[in-house]
mmCIF file of C-alpha atoms in Angstrom:
data_model
loop_
_atom_site.group_PDB
_atom_site.id
_atom_site.type_symbol
_atom_site.label_atom_id
_atom_site.label_comp_id
_atom_site.label_asym_id
_atom_site.label_seq_id
_atom_site.Cartn_x
_atom_site.Cartn_y
_atom_site.Cartn_z
ATOM 1 C CA UNK C 1250 -30.557 182.096 -110.726
ATOM 2 C CA UNK C 1251 -27.570 183.271 -112.669
ATOM 3 C CA UNK C 1252 -26.069 184.617 -109.486
ATOM 4 C CA UNK C 1253 -26.790 181.308 -107.795
ATOM 5 C CA UNK C 1254 -24.938 179.269 -110.376
ATOM 6 C CA UNK C 1255 -22.059 181.750 -110.148
ATOM 7 C CA UNK C 1256 -21.897 181.202 -106.385
ATOM 8 C CA UNK C 1257 -21.985 177.495 -106.955
ATOM 9 C CA UNK C 1258 -19.184 177.728 -109.473
ATOM 10 C CA UNK C 1259 -17.132 179.839 -107.146
ATOM 11 C CA UNK C 1260 -17.770 177.419 -104.326
ATOM 12 C CA UNK C 1261 -16.804 174.535 -106.557
ATOM 13 C CA UNK C 1262 -13.684 176.368 -107.577
ATOM 14 C CA UNK C 1263 -12.762 177.042 -103.969
ATOM 15 C CA UNK C 1264 -13.422 173.405 -103.095
ATOM 16 C CA UNK C 1265 -11.203 172.370 -105.980
ATOM 17 C CA UNK C 1266 -8.547 174.803 -104.867
ATOM 18 C CA UNK C 1267 -8.786 173.474 -101.331
ATOM 19 C CA UNK C 1268 -8.385 169.921 -102.548
ATOM 20 C CA UNK C 1269 -5.404 170.992 -104.609
ATOM 21 C CA UNK C 1270 -3.723 172.590 -101.630
ATOM 22 C CA UNK C 1271 -4.506 169.530 -99.544
ATOM 23 C CA UNK C 1272 -3.089 167.061 -102.041
ATOM 24 C CA UNK C 1273 0.038 169.143 -102.591
ATOM 25 C CA UNK C 1274 0.493 169.217 -98.826
ATOM 26 C CA UNK C 1275 0.222 165.444 -98.518
ATOM 27 C CA UNK C 1276 3.852 164.559 -99.188
ATOM 28 C CA UNK C 1277 4.734 166.732 -96.215
ATOM 29 C CA UNK C 1278 2.054 165.351 -93.917
ATOM 30 C CA UNK C 1279 4.790 163.473 -92.040
ATOM 31 C CA UNK C 1280 6.127 166.787 -90.727
ATOM 32 C CA UNK C 1281 5.353 167.486 -87.092
ATOM 33 C CA UNK C 1282 3.810 170.470 -85.336
ATOM 34 C CA UNK C 1283 5.147 172.403 -82.321
ATOM 35 C CA UNK C 1284 2.196 171.045 -80.288
ATOM 36 C CA UNK C 1285 3.534 167.522 -80.854
ATOM 37 C CA UNK C 1286 6.810 168.562 -79.218
ATOM 38 C CA UNK C 1287 4.882 170.074 -76.269
ATOM 39 C CA UNK C 1288 3.023 166.794 -75.833
ATOM 40 C CA UNK C 1289 6.201 164.705 -76.124
ATOM 41 C CA UNK C 1290 7.834 166.835 -73.398
ATOM 42 C CA UNK C 1291 4.807 166.323 -71.113
ATOM 43 C CA UNK C 1292 4.690 162.581 -71.842
ATOM 44 C CA UNK C 1293 8.308 162.232 -70.781
ATOM 45 C CA UNK C 1294 8.603 164.686 -67.911
ATOM 46 C CA UNK C 1295 5.054 165.016 -66.571
ATOM 47 C CA UNK C 1296 3.053 168.135 -65.783
ATOM 48 C CA UNK C 1297 5.528 169.983 -63.544
ATOM 49 C CA UNK C 1298 6.471 173.595 -64.175
ATOM 50 C CA UNK C 1299 9.201 173.993 -66.780
ATOM 51 C CA UNK C 1300 11.375 177.036 -66.193
ATOM 52 C CA UNK C 1301 13.591 178.742 -68.755
ATOM 53 C CA UNK C 1302 17.272 178.673 -67.853
ATOM 54 C CA UNK C 1303 20.154 176.458 -66.717
ATOM 55 C CA UNK C 1304 20.038 174.590 -70.047
ATOM 56 C CA UNK C 1305 22.233 175.748 -72.939
ATOM 57 C CA UNK C 1306 21.818 174.345 -76.450
ATOM 58 C CA UNK C 1307 24.536 174.914 -79.038
ATOM 59 C CA UNK C 1308 23.689 174.535 -82.722
ATOM 60 C CA UNK C 1309 25.272 176.031 -85.835
ATOM 61 C CA UNK C 1310 23.361 179.159 -87.035
ATOM 62 C CA UNK C 1311 23.116 177.655 -90.533
ATOM 63 C CA UNK C 1312 23.251 174.001 -91.606
ATOM 64 C CA UNK C 1313 23.569 173.160 -95.291
ATOM 65 C CA UNK C 1314 22.419 169.591 -94.719
ATOM 66 C CA UNK C 1315 19.681 168.704 -92.257
ATOM 67 C CA UNK C 1316 20.720 165.046 -92.260
ATOM 68 C CA UNK C 1317 23.478 165.623 -89.733
ATOM 69 C CA UNK C 1318 23.672 168.691 -87.515
ATOM 70 C CA UNK C 1319 26.036 168.821 -84.528
ATOM 71 C CA UNK C 1320 24.320 169.717 -81.266
ATOM 72 C CA UNK C 1321 25.691 170.201 -77.749
ATOM 73 C CA UNK C 1322 23.510 170.526 -74.688
ATOM 74 C CA UNK C 1323 24.883 171.518 -71.309
ATOM 75 C CA UNK C 1324 23.186 172.087 -67.967
ATOM 76 C CA UNK C 1325 24.353 174.323 -65.145
ATOM 77 C CA UNK C 1326 24.633 171.803 -62.286
ATOM 78 C CA UNK C 1327 27.281 170.824 -59.714
ATOM 79 C CA UNK C 1328 26.612 167.146 -60.599
ATOM 80 C CA UNK C 1329 27.001 166.092 -56.962
ATOM 81 C CA UNK C 1330 25.234 163.252 -55.174
ATOM 82 C CA UNK C 1331 22.734 165.754 -53.739
ATOM 83 C CA UNK C 1332 22.266 167.986 -56.774
ATOM 84 C CA UNK C 1333 22.611 166.591 -60.277
ATOM 85 C CA UNK C 1334 20.903 166.216 -63.640
ATOM 86 C CA UNK C 1335 18.878 163.015 -64.003
ATOM 87 C CA UNK C 1336 17.728 163.272 -67.618
ATOM 88 C CA UNK C 1337 17.994 165.567 -70.621
ATOM 89 C CA UNK C 1338 15.522 165.301 -73.502
ATOM 90 C CA UNK C 1339 16.012 166.825 -76.957
ATOM 91 C CA UNK C 1340 12.876 167.765 -78.896
ATOM 92 C CA UNK C 1341 12.111 169.008 -82.408
ATOM 93 C CA UNK C 1342 8.967 171.048 -83.161
ATOM 94 C CA UNK C 1343 9.113 170.110 -86.858
ATOM 95 C CA UNK C 1344 10.465 166.580 -87.333
ATOM 96 C CA UNK C 1345 7.963 163.726 -87.899
ATOM 97 C CA UNK C 1346 8.856 162.379 -84.430
ATOM 98 C CA UNK C 1347 9.374 165.160 -81.870
ATOM 99 C CA UNK C 1348 11.646 163.159 -79.556
ATOM 100 C CA UNK C 1349 15.247 163.139 -80.781
ATOM 101 C CA UNK C 1350 17.064 161.584 -77.830
ATOM 102 C CA UNK C 1351 16.907 161.230 -74.071
ATOM 103 C CA UNK C 1352 20.153 161.176 -72.075
ATOM 104 C CA UNK C 1353 20.365 159.619 -68.615
ATOM 105 C CA UNK C 1354 22.997 161.125 -66.371
ATOM 106 C CA UNK C 1355 23.803 160.994 -62.688
ATOM 107 C CA UNK C 1356 26.368 162.157 -60.162
ATOM 108 C CA UNK C 1357 28.962 159.892 -61.787
ATOM 109 C CA UNK C 1358 28.759 161.871 -65.036
ATOM 110 C CA UNK C 1359 30.803 164.615 -63.378
ATOM 111 C CA UNK C 1360 29.741 167.154 -65.975
ATOM 112 C CA UNK C 1361 26.301 167.705 -67.498
ATOM 113 C CA UNK C 1362 27.241 168.077 -71.137
ATOM 114 C CA UNK C 1363 26.383 165.840 -74.107
ATOM 115 C CA UNK C 1364 27.049 166.222 -77.830
ATOM 116 C CA UNK C 1365 25.549 164.281 -80.722
ATOM 117 C CA UNK C 1366 24.349 164.775 -84.298
ATOM 118 C CA UNK C 1367 20.662 165.160 -85.189
ATOM 119 C CA UNK C 1368 18.407 165.225 -88.245
ATOM 120 C CA UNK C 1369 16.452 168.424 -88.882
ATOM 121 C CA UNK C 1370 13.435 168.454 -91.224
ATOM 122 C CA UNK C 1371 13.816 172.159 -91.918
ATOM 123 C CA UNK C 1372 14.608 175.386 -90.098
ATOM 124 C CA UNK C 1373 13.490 175.184 -86.478
ATOM 125 C CA UNK C 1374 14.240 175.828 -82.807
ATOM 126 C CA UNK C 1375 15.403 172.670 -81.004
ATOM 127 C CA UNK C 1376 14.388 172.430 -77.329
ATOM 128 C CA UNK C 1377 16.231 170.677 -74.530
ATOM 129 C CA UNK C 1378 14.559 169.896 -71.205
ATOM 130 C CA UNK C 1379 16.577 168.839 -68.149
ATOM 131 C CA UNK C 1380 15.166 167.035 -65.124
ATOM 132 C CA UNK C 1381 17.154 167.659 -61.939
ATOM 133 C CA UNK C 1382 17.572 165.335 -58.959
ATOM 134 C CA UNK C 1383 15.062 167.487 -57.001
ATOM 135 C CA UNK C 1384 12.519 166.915 -59.780
ATOM 136 C CA UNK C 1385 12.614 170.482 -61.132
ATOM 137 C CA UNK C 1386 12.467 170.967 -64.911
ATOM 138 C CA UNK C 1387 14.508 173.473 -66.905
ATOM 139 C CA UNK C 1388 14.506 174.296 -70.589
ATOM 140 C CA UNK C 1389 16.776 175.902 -73.157
ATOM 141 C CA UNK C 1390 16.650 176.102 -76.929
ATOM 142 C CA UNK C 1391 18.559 177.126 -80.041
ATOM 143 C CA UNK C 1392 17.639 177.443 -83.698
ATOM 144 C CA UNK C 1393 19.306 176.586 -86.969
ATOM 145 C CA UNK C 1394 18.462 177.653 -90.496
ATOM 146 C CA UNK C 1395 18.479 174.466 -92.579
ATOM 147 C CA UNK C 1396 19.000 174.994 -96.298
ATOM 148 C CA UNK C 1397 18.531 171.330 -97.290
ATOM 149 C CA UNK C 1398 16.183 169.463 -94.960
ATOM 150 C CA UNK C 1399 16.513 165.839 -93.894
ATOM 151 C CA UNK C 1400 13.772 163.471 -95.195
ATOM 152 C CA UNK C 1401 12.949 165.670 -98.183
ATOM 153 C CA UNK C 1402 16.173 164.813 -100.013
ATOM 154 C CA UNK C 1403 15.875 161.214 -98.889
ATOM 155 C CA UNK U 212 29.881 147.003 -87.416
ATOM 156 C CA UNK U 213 32.615 149.584 -86.936
ATOM 157 C CA UNK U 214 32.813 151.091 -83.463
ATOM 158 C CA UNK U 215 35.102 153.955 -82.533
ATOM 159 C CA UNK U 216 35.824 154.908 -78.938
ATOM 160 C CA UNK U 217 37.901 157.810 -77.712
ATOM 161 C CA UNK U 218 38.781 157.638 -74.022
ATOM 162 C CA UNK U 219 41.922 158.350 -71.971
ATOM 163 C CA UNK U 220 44.147 155.382 -70.989
ATOM 164 C CA UNK U 221 45.126 157.020 -67.712
ATOM 165 C CA UNK U 222 43.582 159.623 -65.432
ATOM 166 C CA UNK U 223 43.983 161.032 -61.944
ATOM 167 C CA UNK U 224 41.361 160.066 -59.388
ATOM 168 C CA UNK U 225 38.526 162.606 -59.483
ATOM 169 C CA UNK U 226 39.297 163.874 -63.000
ATOM 170 C CA UNK U 227 36.331 164.457 -65.260
ATOM 171 C CA UNK U 228 37.177 162.568 -68.440
ATOM 172 C CA UNK U 229 35.709 163.047 -71.914
ATOM 173 C CA UNK U 230 34.381 159.943 -73.693
ATOM 174 C CA UNK U 231 33.467 159.737 -77.366
ATOM 175 C CA UNK U 232 31.598 156.807 -78.861
ATOM 176 C CA UNK U 233 30.475 156.203 -82.433
ATOM 177 C CA UNK U 234 28.954 153.186 -84.156
ATOM 178 C CA UNK U 235 28.535 152.725 -87.899
ATOM 179 C CA UNK U 236 24.778 152.401 -88.484
ATOM 180 C CA UNK U 237 22.342 153.838 -91.095
ATOM 181 C CA UNK U 238 19.725 154.903 -88.478
ATOM 182 C CA UNK U 239 17.120 154.367 -91.215
ATOM 183 C CA UNK U 240 14.172 156.594 -90.295
ATOM 184 C CA UNK U 241 11.364 154.621 -91.936
ATOM 185 C CA UNK U 242 10.295 157.779 -93.793
ATOM 186 C CA UNK U 243 12.333 157.259 -96.959
ATOM 187 C CA UNK U 244 11.381 155.569 -100.210
ATOM 188 C CA UNK U 245 13.576 153.358 -102.351
ATOM 189 C CA UNK U 246 14.212 153.678 -106.092
ATOM 190 C CA UNK U 247 10.993 151.788 -106.922
ATOM 191 C CA UNK U 248 8.889 153.844 -104.548
ATOM 192 C CA UNK U 249 8.822 151.152 -101.879
ATOM 193 C CA UNK U 250 8.986 152.212 -98.256
ATOM 194 C CA UNK U 251 12.372 151.567 -96.631
ATOM 195 C CA UNK U 252 11.584 150.087 -93.201
ATOM 196 C CA UNK U 253 12.832 151.699 -90.020
ATOM 197 C CA UNK U 254 16.113 150.324 -88.681
ATOM 198 C CA UNK U 255 17.583 152.255 -85.772
ATOM 199 C CA UNK U 256 19.731 151.900 -82.693
ATOM 200 C CA UNK U 257 17.421 152.674 -79.780
ATOM 201 C CA UNK U 258 19.693 152.432 -76.745
ATOM 202 C CA UNK U 259 23.267 153.235 -75.718
ATOM 203 C CA UNK U 260 24.829 152.531 -72.333
ATOM 204 C CA UNK U 261 28.232 153.217 -70.841
ATOM 205 C CA UNK U 262 29.180 151.183 -67.773
ATOM 206 C CA UNK U 263 32.179 151.887 -65.560
ATOM 207 C CA UNK U 264 33.170 148.666 -63.773
ATOM 208 C CA UNK U 265 29.619 147.437 -64.239
ATOM 209 C CA UNK U 266 27.811 150.558 -63.043
ATOM 210 C CA UNK U 267 25.894 152.595 -65.641
ATOM 211 C CA UNK U 268 27.317 156.114 -65.689
ATOM 212 C CA UNK U 269 25.605 157.373 -68.866
ATOM 213 C CA UNK U 270 22.811 156.109 -71.122
ATOM 214 C CA UNK U 271 20.860 157.391 -74.098
ATOM 215 C CA UNK U 272 17.597 156.540 -75.869
ATOM 216 C CA UNK U 273 17.754 157.287 -79.581
ATOM 217 C CA UNK U 274 14.856 158.077 -81.925
ATOM 218 C CA UNK U 275 14.943 158.337 -85.741
ATOM 219 C CA UNK U 276 15.920 162.018 -85.403
ATOM 220 C CA UNK U 277 19.465 160.962 -84.529
ATOM 221 C CA UNK U 278 21.780 161.101 -87.558
ATOM 222 C CA UNK U 279 23.336 158.041 -89.203
ATOM 223 C CA UNK U 280 26.436 156.657 -87.467
ATOM 224 C CA UNK U 281 25.259 157.888 -84.059
ATOM 225 C CA UNK U 282 27.959 159.763 -82.266
ATOM 226 C CA UNK U 283 28.074 160.831 -78.623
ATOM 227 C CA UNK U 284 30.422 162.900 -76.508
ATOM 228 C CA UNK U 285 29.815 162.723 -72.761
ATOM 229 C CA UNK U 286 31.714 162.774 -69.473
ATOM 230 C CA UNK U 287 32.382 160.712 -66.407
ATOM 231 C CA UNK U 288 34.397 161.081 -63.234
ATOM 232 C CA UNK U 289 37.494 158.853 -63.018
ATOM 233 C CA UNK U 290 36.983 156.931 -59.769
ATOM 234 C CA UNK U 291 39.066 153.762 -60.064
ATOM 235 C CA UNK U 292 41.042 151.663 -62.532
ATOM 236 C CA UNK U 293 38.967 149.278 -64.563
ATOM 237 C CA UNK U 294 36.817 148.843 -67.621
ATOM 238 C CA UNK U 295 34.604 151.255 -69.486
ATOM 239 C CA UNK U 296 32.047 149.217 -71.444
ATOM 240 C CA UNK U 297 30.076 150.737 -74.311
ATOM 241 C CA UNK U 298 26.985 148.961 -75.604
ATOM 242 C CA UNK U 299 24.495 149.759 -78.384
ATOM 243 C CA UNK U 300 21.176 147.925 -78.861
ATOM 244 C CA UNK U 301 18.943 148.168 -81.931
ATOM 245 C CA UNK U 302 15.143 148.060 -82.203
ATOM 246 C CA UNK U 303 15.212 144.258 -82.590
ATOM 247 C CA UNK U 304 17.350 143.695 -79.501
ATOM 248 C CA UNK U 305 20.592 142.979 -81.329
ATOM 249 C CA UNK U 306 23.543 144.573 -79.551
ATOM 250 C CA UNK U 307 27.167 145.506 -80.158
ATOM 251 C CA UNK U 308 29.755 146.413 -77.575
ATOM 252 C CA UNK U 309 33.308 147.621 -77.071
ATOM 253 C CA UNK U 310 35.380 148.167 -73.970
ATOM 254 C CA UNK U 311 38.288 150.358 -72.935
ATOM 255 C CA UNK U 312 40.687 149.835 -70.017
ATOM 256 C CA UNK U 313 41.517 152.859 -67.889
ATOM 257 C CA UNK U 314 44.179 153.213 -65.205
ATOM 258 C CA UNK U 315 43.346 155.703 -62.447
ATOM 259 C CA UNK U 316 46.166 156.826 -60.153
#
């Protein structure tokens, strides 16, 4: 009986601990998971095979402020009428919304390179997926260590 | 709304020219709280388009993960003299635009 009540107490304690962890995690519940980024990529580009290569992502190795991080994505493509990049999507495995931006290009772009500034809710590897005019999908990525995340500091 | 465009005034036919476009906008994510704990509603630019003599040569869809004062650098091939038009549209359909004349020889 004594052992039983001890078990109960321990179970109660663990339950309490679990609840504590859960509630302390709540303020961060808006943060995304890598699976969300996988799903966002599939929602946008479909179920085709995504190959590594052709896409280069440039990010600073360290960003002091996640509210504005310079990013450049470039794709190895002749950008001709017959062979060009149609779309490039940028995805975050950690931000509350995995999609960051989608760029629409075409043969008139001349060069498949785009730069912008993104928000990063913490250290992570940003992915870029390019859809070519033949429908093939290519991916590249780069990571940045973020010392002060966006969202958290408001 | 302050808009800044950087584009060449002249180019040779076939040149690949660099275009930079920035608009002053908070890109409010909808995830922040105000001083009294109230939720600050989302307010973002969702679409950017660049048209060269009416034809779209580059476009972008923005999500809240794009930093305030959204800035873009992109490229286009100089094909003919004319107008480069830059247009931003927010989530409510309000839009702002700017244009730049280019002479192609």
